[in-house]
Amino acid sequence: MSCEWKERAEDPVLSKSPHYQAPSVSSSLDDSNNESSSSNNNNNDDELELSSSLFISKRNFTSEQLAYYDGTVDETIPKRKVLVKESDNKKPVYLSLKGIVFDVSEATNFYGPGGPYESFAGRECGMALAKRNMYDASLLDEAVDSSLLNEKERTQLAEWIHKFQKVRCYPIMGRLVSSSQLPDPDRLLTKDDLLANDGTIHHHNNNKNDDDDNTGDDDDDDDVVIPEGYGTVPIYLGVDGTVFDVSFGGLEYYGKGCPYHPFAGKDVSRALAKMSLDVAEIDNCAVHDLNEKECKTLKDWKTSFQDKRKYPIVGQLNY
């Protein structure tokens, strides 16, 4: 097969650069006609938690990945394709509210470069909005801890999230997973550990009637087993001794029904080195007999996973 595999040839960020016409609005945090206007004072945290059932088909983000989506010019795009419009090389604008990642690109005059909330772009800003403080940088990127908020602040945050979801209808892109929720990158993993994280959404029926943050929006009483704070189940790939979780931006490649799903939950060092989707190569993790060119290819893939795709490292292979 061709060495120009889809993941290498088509970056999902660079393959589509949306161009939006933002509305003309006021920039004051207290202006009832702008982004901060309250929609329903009866919103509460329980209602917001239910919205996480939508995340099963969404991706996970690390804070480093989220930081990319700040609405600035992507200098790499002109090197890869001819631009139709000058604005086509601008990144989308994402931000996170209590771990929910929204695409706010249609409001670049608020959140994009030069906007009153530009410091929120590519960051978790739940605590800052709850406290109505856009100037304290220490509140940005801080995971929302409801125990540190008073009742008024919790209500304020609930109103913001409700407005983003139900009034502005900003697309939900996934969940921001904090560094404290990620596994230890130095832990030792086996082949069985890899296989247990192959992207399969497991269900078990326990007939519980709760509003757990990881509950699927199914017609039955099954609970979807998704790690706390995640948007979807992990997908582990072993590459040259290192284990990456490619659910952080690689669902369109390695998710169920996608072209490289056979790699999910496997040590695919040999298959990547040989640029092969042959089952025999996928199931064979031996790399001692690779030639010089194949070794370089494997090294390039590992570098791409770590430095370009920025998939988080979740462990090291131990066998």
mmCIF file with all atom_site columns, C-alpha atoms in Angstrom, residues 13 29 61 65 69 77 89 156 164 184 232 272 290 292:
data_model
loop_
_atom_site.group_PDB
_atom_site.id
_atom_site.type_symbol
_atom_site.label_atom_id
_atom_site.label_alt_id
_atom_site.label_comp_id
_atom_site.label_asym_id
_atom_site.label_entity_id
_atom_site.label_seq_id
_atom_site.pdbx_PDB_ins_code
_atom_site.Cartn_x
_atom_site.Cartn_y
_atom_site.Cartn_z
_atom_site.occupancy
_atom_site.B_iso_or_equiv
_atom_site.pdbx_formal_charge
_atom_site.auth_seq_id
_atom_site.auth_comp_id
_atom_site.auth_asym_id
_atom_site.auth_atom_id
_atom_site.pdbx_PDB_model_num
ATOM 1  C CA . VAL A 1 13  ? -7.234  20.307 11.866 1.00 0.00 ? 13  VAL A CA 1
ATOM 2  C CA . LEU A 1 29  ? -19.169 40.996 30.847 1.00 0.00 ? 29  LEU A CA 1
ATOM 3  C CA . PHE A 1 61  ? -8.487  16.715 24.573 1.00 0.00 ? 61  PHE A CA 1
ATOM 4  C CA . GLN A 1 65  ? -4.075  19.955 22.320 1.00 0.00 ? 65  GLN A CA 1
ATOM 5  C CA . TYR A 1 69  ? -7.409  26.116 18.880 1.00 0.00 ? 69  TYR A CA 1
ATOM 6  C CA . ILE A 1 77  ? -0.986  25.633 6.250  1.00 0.00 ? 77  ILE A CA 1
ATOM 7  C CA . ASN A 1 89  ? -5.177  29.656 7.496  1.00 0.00 ? 89  ASN A CA 1
ATOM 8  C CA . GLN A 1 156 ? -23.353 31.690 37.183 1.00 0.00 ? 156 GLN A CA 1
ATOM 9  C CA . PHE A 1 164 ? -23.358 27.887 25.230 1.00 0.00 ? 164 PHE A CA 1
ATOM 10 C CA . ASP A 1 184 ? 1.150   7.797  34.708 1.00 0.00 ? 184 ASP A CA 1
ATOM 11 C CA . THR A 1 232 ? -15.007 8.660  25.006 1.00 0.00 ? 232 THR A CA 1
ATOM 12 C CA . LEU A 1 272 ? 3.802   0.950  11.206 1.00 0.00 ? 272 LEU A CA 1
ATOM 13 C CA . LEU A 1 290 ? 13.481  -4.482 10.645 1.00 0.00 ? 290 LEU A CA 1
ATOM 14 C CA . GLU A 1 292 ? 17.254  0.518  8.273  1.00 0.00 ? 292 GLU A CA 1
#
